[in-house]
mmCIF file with all atom_site columns, C-alpha atoms in Angstrom:
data_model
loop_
_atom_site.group_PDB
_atom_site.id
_atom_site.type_symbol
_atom_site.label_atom_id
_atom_site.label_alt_id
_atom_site.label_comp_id
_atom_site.label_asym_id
_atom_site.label_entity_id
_atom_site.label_seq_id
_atom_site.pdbx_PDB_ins_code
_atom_site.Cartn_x
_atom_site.Cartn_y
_atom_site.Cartn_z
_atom_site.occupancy
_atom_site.B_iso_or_equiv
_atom_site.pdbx_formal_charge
_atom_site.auth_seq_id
_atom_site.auth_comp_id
_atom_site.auth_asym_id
_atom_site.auth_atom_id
_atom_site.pdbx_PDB_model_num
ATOM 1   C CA . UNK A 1 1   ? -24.882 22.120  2.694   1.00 57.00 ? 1   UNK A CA 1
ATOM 2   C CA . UNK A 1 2   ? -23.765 19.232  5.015   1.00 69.00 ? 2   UNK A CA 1
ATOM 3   C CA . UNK A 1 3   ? -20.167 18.796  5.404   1.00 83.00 ? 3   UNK A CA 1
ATOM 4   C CA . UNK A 1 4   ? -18.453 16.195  3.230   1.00 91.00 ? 4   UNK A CA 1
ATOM 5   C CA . UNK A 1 5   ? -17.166 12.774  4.836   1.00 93.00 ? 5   UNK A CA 1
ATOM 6   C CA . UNK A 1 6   ? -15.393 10.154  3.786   1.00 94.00 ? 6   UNK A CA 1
ATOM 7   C CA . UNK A 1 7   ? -16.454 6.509   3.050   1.00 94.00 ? 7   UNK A CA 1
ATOM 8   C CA . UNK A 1 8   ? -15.036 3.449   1.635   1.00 93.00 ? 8   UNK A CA 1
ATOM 9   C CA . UNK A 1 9   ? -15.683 2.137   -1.402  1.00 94.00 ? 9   UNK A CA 1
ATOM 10  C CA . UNK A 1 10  ? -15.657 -1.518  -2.614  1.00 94.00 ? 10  UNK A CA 1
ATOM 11  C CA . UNK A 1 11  ? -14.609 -2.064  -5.897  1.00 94.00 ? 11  UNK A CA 1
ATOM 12  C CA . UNK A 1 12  ? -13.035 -4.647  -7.920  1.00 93.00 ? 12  UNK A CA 1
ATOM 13  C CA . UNK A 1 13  ? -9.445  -5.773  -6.802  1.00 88.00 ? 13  UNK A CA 1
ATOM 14  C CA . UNK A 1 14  ? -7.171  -4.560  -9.418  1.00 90.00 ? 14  UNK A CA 1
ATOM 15  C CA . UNK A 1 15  ? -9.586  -1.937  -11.014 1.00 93.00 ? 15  UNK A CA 1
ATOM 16  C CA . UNK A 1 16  ? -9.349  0.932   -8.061  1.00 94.00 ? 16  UNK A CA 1
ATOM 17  C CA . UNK A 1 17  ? -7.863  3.387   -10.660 1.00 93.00 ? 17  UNK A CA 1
ATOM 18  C CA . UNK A 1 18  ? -10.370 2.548   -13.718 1.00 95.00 ? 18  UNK A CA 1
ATOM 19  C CA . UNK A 1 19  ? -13.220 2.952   -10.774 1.00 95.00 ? 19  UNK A CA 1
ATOM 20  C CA . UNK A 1 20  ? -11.981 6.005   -9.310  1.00 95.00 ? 20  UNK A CA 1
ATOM 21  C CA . UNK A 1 21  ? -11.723 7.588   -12.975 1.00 95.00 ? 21  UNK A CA 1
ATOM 22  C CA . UNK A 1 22  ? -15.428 6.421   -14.012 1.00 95.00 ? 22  UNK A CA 1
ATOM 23  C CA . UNK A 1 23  ? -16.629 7.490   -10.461 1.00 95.00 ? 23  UNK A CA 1
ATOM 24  C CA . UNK A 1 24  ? -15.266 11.287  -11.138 1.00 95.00 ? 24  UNK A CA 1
ATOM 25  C CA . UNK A 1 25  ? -16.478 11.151  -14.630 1.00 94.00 ? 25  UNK A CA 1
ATOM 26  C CA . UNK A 1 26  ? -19.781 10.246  -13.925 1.00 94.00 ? 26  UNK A CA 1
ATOM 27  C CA . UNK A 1 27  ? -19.992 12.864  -11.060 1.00 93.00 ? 27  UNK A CA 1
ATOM 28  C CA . UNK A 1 28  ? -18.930 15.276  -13.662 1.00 93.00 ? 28  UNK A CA 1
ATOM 29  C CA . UNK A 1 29  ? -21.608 13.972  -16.554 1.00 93.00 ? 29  UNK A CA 1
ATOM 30  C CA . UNK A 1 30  ? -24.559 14.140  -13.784 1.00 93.00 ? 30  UNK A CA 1
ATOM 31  C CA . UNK A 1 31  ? -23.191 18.056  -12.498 1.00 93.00 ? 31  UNK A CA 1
ATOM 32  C CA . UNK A 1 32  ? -22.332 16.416  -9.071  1.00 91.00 ? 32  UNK A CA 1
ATOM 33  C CA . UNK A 1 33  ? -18.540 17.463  -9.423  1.00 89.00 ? 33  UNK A CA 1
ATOM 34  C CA . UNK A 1 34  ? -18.699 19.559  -6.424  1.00 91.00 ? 34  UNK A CA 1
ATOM 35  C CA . UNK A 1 35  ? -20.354 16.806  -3.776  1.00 92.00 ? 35  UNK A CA 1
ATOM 36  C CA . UNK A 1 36  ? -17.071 14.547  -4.799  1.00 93.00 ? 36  UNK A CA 1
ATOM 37  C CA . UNK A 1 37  ? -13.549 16.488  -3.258  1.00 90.00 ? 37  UNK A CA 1
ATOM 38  C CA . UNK A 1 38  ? -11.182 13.623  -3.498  1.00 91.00 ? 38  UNK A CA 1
ATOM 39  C CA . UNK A 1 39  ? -10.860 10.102  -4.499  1.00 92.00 ? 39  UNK A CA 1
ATOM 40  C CA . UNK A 1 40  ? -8.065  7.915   -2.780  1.00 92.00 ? 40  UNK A CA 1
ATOM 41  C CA . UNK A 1 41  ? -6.624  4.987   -3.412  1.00 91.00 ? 41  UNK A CA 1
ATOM 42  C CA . UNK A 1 42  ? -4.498  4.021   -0.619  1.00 88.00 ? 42  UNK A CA 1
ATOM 43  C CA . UNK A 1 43  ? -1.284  2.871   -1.781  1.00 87.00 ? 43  UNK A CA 1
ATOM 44  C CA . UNK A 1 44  ? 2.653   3.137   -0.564  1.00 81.00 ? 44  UNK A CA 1
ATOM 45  C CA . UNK A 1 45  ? 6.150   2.765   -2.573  1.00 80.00 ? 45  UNK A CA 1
ATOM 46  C CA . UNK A 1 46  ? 7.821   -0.665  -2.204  1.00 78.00 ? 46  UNK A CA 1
ATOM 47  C CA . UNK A 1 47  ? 11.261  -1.321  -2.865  1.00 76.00 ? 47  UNK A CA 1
ATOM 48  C CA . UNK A 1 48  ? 12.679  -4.870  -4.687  1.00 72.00 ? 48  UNK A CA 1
ATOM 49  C CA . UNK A 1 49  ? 15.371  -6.261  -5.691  1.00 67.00 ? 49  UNK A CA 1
ATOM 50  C CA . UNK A 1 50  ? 14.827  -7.926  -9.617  1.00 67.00 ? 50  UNK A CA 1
ATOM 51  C CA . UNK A 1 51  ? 17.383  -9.709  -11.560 1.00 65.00 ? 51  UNK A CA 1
ATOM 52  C CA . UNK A 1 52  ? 20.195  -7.656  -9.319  1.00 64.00 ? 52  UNK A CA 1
ATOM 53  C CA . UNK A 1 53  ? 18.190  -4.439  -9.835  1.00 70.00 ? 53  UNK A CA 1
ATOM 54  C CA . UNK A 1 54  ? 16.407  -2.124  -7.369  1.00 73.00 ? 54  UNK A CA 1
ATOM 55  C CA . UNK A 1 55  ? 12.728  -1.941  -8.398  1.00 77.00 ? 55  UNK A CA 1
ATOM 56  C CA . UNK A 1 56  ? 10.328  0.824   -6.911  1.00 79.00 ? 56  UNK A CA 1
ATOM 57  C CA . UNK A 1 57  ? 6.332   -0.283  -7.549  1.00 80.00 ? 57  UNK A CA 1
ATOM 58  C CA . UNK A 1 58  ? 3.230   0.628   -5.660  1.00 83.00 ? 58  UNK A CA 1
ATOM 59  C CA . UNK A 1 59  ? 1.736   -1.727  -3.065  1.00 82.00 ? 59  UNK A CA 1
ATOM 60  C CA . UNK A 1 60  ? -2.038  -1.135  -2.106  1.00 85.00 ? 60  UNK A CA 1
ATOM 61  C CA . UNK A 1 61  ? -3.060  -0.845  1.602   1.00 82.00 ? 61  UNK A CA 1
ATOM 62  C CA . UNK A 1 62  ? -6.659  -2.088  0.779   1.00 86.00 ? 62  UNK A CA 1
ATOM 63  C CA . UNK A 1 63  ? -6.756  -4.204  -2.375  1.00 90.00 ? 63  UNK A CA 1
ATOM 64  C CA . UNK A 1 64  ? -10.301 -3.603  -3.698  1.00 92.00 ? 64  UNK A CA 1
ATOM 65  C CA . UNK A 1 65  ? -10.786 -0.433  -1.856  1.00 93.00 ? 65  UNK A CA 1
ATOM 66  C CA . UNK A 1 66  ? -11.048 3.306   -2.311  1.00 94.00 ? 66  UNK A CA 1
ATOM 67  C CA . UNK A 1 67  ? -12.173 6.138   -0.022  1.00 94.00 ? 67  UNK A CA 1
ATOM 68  C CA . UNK A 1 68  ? -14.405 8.843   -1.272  1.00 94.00 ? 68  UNK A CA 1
ATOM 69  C CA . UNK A 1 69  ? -14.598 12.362  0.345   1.00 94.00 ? 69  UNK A CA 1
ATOM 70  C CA . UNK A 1 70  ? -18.307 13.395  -0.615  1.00 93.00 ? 70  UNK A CA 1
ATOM 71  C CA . UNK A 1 71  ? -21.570 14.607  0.386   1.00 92.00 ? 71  UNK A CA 1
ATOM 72  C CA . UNK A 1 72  ? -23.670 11.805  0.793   1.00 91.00 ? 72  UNK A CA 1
ATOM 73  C CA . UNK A 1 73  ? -27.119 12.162  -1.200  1.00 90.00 ? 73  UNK A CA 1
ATOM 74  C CA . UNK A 1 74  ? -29.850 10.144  -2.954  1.00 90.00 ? 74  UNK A CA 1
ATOM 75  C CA . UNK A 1 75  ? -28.428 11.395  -6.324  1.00 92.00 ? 75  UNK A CA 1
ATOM 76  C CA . UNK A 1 76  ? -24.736 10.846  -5.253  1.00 92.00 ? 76  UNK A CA 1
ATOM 77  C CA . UNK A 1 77  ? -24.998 7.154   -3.352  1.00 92.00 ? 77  UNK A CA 1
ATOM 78  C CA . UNK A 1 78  ? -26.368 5.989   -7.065  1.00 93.00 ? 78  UNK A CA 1
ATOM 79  C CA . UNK A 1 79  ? -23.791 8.350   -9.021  1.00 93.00 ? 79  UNK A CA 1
ATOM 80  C CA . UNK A 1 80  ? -20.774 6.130   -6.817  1.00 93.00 ? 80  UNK A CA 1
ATOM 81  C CA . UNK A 1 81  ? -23.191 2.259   -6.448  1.00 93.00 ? 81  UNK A CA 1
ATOM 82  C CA . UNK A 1 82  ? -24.172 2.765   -10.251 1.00 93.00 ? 82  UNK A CA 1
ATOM 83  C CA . UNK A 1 83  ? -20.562 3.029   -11.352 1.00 93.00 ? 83  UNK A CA 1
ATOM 84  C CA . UNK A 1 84  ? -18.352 0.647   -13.504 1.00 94.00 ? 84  UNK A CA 1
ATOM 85  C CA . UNK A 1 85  ? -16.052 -1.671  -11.414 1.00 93.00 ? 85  UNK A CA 1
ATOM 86  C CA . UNK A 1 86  ? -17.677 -0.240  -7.871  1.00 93.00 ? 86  UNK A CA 1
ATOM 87  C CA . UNK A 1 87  ? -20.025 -3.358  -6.119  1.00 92.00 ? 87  UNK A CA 1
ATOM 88  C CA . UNK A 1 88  ? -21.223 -0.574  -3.546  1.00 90.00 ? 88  UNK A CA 1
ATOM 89  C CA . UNK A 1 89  ? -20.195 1.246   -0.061  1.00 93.00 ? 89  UNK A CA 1
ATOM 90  C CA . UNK A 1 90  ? -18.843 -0.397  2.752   1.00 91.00 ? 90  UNK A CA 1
ATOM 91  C CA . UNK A 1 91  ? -21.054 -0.655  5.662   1.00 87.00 ? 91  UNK A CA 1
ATOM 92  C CA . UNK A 1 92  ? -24.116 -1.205  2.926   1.00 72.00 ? 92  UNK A CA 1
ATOM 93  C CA . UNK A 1 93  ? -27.308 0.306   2.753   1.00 75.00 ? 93  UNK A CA 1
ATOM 94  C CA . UNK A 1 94  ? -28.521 3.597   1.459   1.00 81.00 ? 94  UNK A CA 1
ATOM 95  C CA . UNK A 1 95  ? -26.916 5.245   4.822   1.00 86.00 ? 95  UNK A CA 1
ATOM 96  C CA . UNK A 1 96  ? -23.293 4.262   4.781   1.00 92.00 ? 96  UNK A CA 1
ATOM 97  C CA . UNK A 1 97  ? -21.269 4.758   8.024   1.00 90.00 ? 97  UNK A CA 1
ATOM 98  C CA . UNK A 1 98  ? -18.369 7.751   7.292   1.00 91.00 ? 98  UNK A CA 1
ATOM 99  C CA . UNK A 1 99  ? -14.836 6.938   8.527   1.00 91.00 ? 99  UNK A CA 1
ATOM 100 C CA . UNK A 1 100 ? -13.356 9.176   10.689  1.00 90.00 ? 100 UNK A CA 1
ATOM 101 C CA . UNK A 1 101 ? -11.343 12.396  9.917   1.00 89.00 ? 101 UNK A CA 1
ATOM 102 C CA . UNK A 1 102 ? -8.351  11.275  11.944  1.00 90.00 ? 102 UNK A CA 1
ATOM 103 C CA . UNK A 1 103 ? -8.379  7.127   10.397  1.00 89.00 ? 103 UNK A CA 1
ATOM 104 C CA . UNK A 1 104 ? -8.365  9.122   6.693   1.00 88.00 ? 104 UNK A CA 1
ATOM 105 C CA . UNK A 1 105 ? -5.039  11.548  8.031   1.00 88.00 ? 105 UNK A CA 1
ATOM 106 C CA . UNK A 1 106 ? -3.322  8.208   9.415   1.00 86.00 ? 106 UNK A CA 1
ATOM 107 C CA . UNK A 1 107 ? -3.451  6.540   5.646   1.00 84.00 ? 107 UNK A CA 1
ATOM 108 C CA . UNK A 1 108 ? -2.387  9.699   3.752   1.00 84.00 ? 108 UNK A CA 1
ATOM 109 C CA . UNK A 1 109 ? 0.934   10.358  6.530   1.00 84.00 ? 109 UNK A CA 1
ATOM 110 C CA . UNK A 1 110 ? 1.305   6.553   5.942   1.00 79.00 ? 110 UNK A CA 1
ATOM 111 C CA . UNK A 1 111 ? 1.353   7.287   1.971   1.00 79.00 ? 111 UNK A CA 1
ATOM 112 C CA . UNK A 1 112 ? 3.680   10.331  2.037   1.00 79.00 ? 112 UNK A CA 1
ATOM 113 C CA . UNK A 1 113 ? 6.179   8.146   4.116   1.00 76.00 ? 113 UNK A CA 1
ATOM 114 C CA . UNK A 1 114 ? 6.195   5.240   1.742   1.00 68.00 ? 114 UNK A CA 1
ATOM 115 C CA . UNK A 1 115 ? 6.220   7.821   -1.352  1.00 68.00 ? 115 UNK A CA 1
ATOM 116 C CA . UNK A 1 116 ? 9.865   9.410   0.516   1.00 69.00 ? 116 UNK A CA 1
ATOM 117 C CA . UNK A 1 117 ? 11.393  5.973   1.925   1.00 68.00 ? 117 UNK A CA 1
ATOM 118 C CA . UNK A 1 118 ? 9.847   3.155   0.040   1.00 63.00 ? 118 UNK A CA 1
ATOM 119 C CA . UNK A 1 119 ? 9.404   0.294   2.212   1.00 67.00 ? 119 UNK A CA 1
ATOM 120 C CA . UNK A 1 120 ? 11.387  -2.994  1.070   1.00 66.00 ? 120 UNK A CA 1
ATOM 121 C CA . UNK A 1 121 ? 8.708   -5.980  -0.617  1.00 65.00 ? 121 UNK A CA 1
ATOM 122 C CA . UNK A 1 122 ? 10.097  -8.435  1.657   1.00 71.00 ? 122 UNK A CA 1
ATOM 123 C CA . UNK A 1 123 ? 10.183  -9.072  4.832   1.00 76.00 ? 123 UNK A CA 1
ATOM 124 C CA . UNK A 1 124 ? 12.844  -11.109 7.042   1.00 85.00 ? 124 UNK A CA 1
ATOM 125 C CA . UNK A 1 125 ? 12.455  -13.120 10.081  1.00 86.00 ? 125 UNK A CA 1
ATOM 126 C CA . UNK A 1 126 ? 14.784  -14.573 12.460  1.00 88.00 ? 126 UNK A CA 1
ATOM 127 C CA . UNK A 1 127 ? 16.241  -17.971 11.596  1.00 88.00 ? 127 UNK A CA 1
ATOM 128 C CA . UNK A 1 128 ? 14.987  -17.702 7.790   1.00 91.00 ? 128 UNK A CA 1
ATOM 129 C CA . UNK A 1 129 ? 17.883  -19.095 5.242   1.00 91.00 ? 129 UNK A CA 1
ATOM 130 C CA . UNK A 1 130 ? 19.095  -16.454 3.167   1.00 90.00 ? 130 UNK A CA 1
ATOM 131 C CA . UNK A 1 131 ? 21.674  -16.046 0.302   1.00 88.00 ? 131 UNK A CA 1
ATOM 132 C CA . UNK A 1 132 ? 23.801  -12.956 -0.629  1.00 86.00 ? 132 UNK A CA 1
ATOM 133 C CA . UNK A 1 133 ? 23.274  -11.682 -3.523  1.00 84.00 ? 133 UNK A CA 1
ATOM 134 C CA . UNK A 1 134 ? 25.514  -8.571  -3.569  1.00 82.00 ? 134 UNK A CA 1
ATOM 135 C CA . UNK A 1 135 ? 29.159  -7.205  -2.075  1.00 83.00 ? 135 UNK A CA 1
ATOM 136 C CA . UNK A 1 136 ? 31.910  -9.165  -0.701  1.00 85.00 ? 136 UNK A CA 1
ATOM 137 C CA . UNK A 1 137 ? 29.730  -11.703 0.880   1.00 87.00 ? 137 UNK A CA 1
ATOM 138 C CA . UNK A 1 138 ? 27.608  -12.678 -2.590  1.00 86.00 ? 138 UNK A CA 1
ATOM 139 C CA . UNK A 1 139 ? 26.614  -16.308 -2.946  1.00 88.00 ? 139 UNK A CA 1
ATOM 140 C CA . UNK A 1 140 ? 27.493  -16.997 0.155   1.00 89.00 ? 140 UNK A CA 1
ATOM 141 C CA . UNK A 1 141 ? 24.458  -18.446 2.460   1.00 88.00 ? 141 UNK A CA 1
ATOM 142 C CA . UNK A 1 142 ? 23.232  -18.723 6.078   1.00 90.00 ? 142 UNK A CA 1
ATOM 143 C CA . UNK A 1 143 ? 20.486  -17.678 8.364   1.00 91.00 ? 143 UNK A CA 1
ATOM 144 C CA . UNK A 1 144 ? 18.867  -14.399 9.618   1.00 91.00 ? 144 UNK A CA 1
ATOM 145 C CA . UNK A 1 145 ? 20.370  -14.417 13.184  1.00 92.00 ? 145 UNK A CA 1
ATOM 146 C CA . UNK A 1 146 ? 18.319  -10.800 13.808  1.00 91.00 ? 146 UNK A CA 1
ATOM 147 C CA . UNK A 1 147 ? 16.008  -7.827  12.061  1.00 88.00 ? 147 UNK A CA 1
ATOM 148 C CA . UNK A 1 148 ? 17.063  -4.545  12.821  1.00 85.00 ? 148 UNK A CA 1
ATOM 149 C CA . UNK A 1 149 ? 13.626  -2.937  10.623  1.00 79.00 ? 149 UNK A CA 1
ATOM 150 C CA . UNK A 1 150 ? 14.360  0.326   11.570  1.00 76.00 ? 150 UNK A CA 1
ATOM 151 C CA . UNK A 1 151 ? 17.378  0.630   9.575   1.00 80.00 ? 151 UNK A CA 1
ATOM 152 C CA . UNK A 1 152 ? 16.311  -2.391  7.217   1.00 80.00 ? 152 UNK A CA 1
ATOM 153 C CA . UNK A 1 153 ? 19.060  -4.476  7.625   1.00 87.00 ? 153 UNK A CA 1
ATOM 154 C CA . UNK A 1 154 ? 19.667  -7.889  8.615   1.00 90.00 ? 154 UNK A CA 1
ATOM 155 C CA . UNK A 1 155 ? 22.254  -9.429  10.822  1.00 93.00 ? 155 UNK A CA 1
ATOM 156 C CA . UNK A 1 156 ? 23.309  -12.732 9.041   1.00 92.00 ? 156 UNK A CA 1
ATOM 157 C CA . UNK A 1 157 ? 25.789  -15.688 10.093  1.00 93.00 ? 157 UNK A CA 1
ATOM 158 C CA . UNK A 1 158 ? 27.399  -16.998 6.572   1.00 91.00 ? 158 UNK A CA 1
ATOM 159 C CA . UNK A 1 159 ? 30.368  -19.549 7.369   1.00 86.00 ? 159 UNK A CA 1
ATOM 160 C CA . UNK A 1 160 ? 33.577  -18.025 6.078   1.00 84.00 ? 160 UNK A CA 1
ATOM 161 C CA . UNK A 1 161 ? 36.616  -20.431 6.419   1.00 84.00 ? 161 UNK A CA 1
ATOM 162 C CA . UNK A 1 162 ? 34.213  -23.249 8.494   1.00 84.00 ? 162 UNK A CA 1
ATOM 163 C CA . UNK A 1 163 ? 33.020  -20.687 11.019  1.00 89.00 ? 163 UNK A CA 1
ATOM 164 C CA . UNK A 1 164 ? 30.035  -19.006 11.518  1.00 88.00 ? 164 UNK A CA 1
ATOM 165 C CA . UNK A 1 165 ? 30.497  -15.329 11.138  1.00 88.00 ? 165 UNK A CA 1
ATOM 166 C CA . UNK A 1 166 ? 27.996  -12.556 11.292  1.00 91.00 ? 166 UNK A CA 1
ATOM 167 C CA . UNK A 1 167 ? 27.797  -9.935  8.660   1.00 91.00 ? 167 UNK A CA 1
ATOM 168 C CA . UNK A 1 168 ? 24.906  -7.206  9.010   1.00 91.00 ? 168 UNK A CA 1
ATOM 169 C CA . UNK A 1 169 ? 23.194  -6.702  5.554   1.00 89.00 ? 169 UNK A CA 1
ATOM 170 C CA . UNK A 1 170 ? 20.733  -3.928  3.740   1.00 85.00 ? 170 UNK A CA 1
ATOM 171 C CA . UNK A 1 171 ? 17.618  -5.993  2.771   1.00 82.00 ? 171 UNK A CA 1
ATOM 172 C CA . UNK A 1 172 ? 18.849  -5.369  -0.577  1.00 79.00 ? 172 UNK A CA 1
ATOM 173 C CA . UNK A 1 173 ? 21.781  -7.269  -0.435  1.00 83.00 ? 173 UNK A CA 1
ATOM 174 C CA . UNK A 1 174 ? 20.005  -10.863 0.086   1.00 83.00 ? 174 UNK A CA 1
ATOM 175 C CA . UNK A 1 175 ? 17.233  -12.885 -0.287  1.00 83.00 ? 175 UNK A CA 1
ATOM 176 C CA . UNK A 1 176 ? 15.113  -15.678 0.608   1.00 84.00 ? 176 UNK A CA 1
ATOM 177 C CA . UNK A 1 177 ? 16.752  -19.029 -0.015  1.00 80.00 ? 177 UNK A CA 1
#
């Protein structure tokens, strides 16, 4: 039996989970179970701040994607083309092109890290206006004078008393203006 490889699906944006769950049922309806290992939808943790609240939710790498660890057959490229919310295999054809071992290992690290340290939603540049929205500083405003993204914070310059003053920030504690 020919090692199993991993290919990318296409499937409707939005419906990766419904897919993945009709693509493992109807592997396990045709007796194919054991041609199909794993099913992944690539996906990290996102941090946001709602209404003054923290908010964790999932963000997808590849919107309309999943990857498939399989053997690829006759009977299993129709089990996975045939299914409900899939339009087919990346790369197209009846002999899709496998993605490499290492590419697939790169994703999951990337999805372990988010799952530990979400990332934050939003992203700041230099020179953006901002507004604090939490701690001493809150409601005051002023600009993103630099990202430090490795410890996802921001240093800011908010006028106190007429002067620009800078005041280094978590992500969380401001937002866009």
């Amino acid at each position: 039996m020919p090692a199993k490889k991993w290919y990318i699906v296409h499937t409707y944006s939005g419906q990766e989970a419904k897919a993945k769950q009709s693509l493992l049922e109807r592997a396990r309806t045709f007796g194919h179970e054991g041609d199909f290992d794993e099913v992944l939808i690539p996906e990290e943790n996102v941090v946001e701040v709602v209404k003054g609240e923290k908010r964790t939710s999932k963000r997808k790498f590849f919107p309309g994607y999943i990857l498939v660890h399989m053997n690829l057959t006759d009977e299993t490229w129709h089990i996975v083309n045939d299914t409900p919310k899939v339009t087919g295999f990346v790369g197209g054809g009846n002999q899709p092109p496998p993605i490499p071992d290492e590419d697939v290992a790169k994703m999951t690290e990337q999805m372990k890290e988010g799952a530990e340290k979400p990332k934050p939603r939003i992203l700041f540049e230099e020179g953006e206006s901002v507004r604090v929205i939490s701690g001493p500083f809150a409601n005051f405003s002023g600009f993103v004078d630099e990202v430090l993204p490795d410890k996802e914070k921001v240093r800011v310059m908010v006028q106190v008393f007429g002067r620009a003053t800078p005041v280094v920030l978590d992500y969380m504690h401001v937002e866009k203006a």
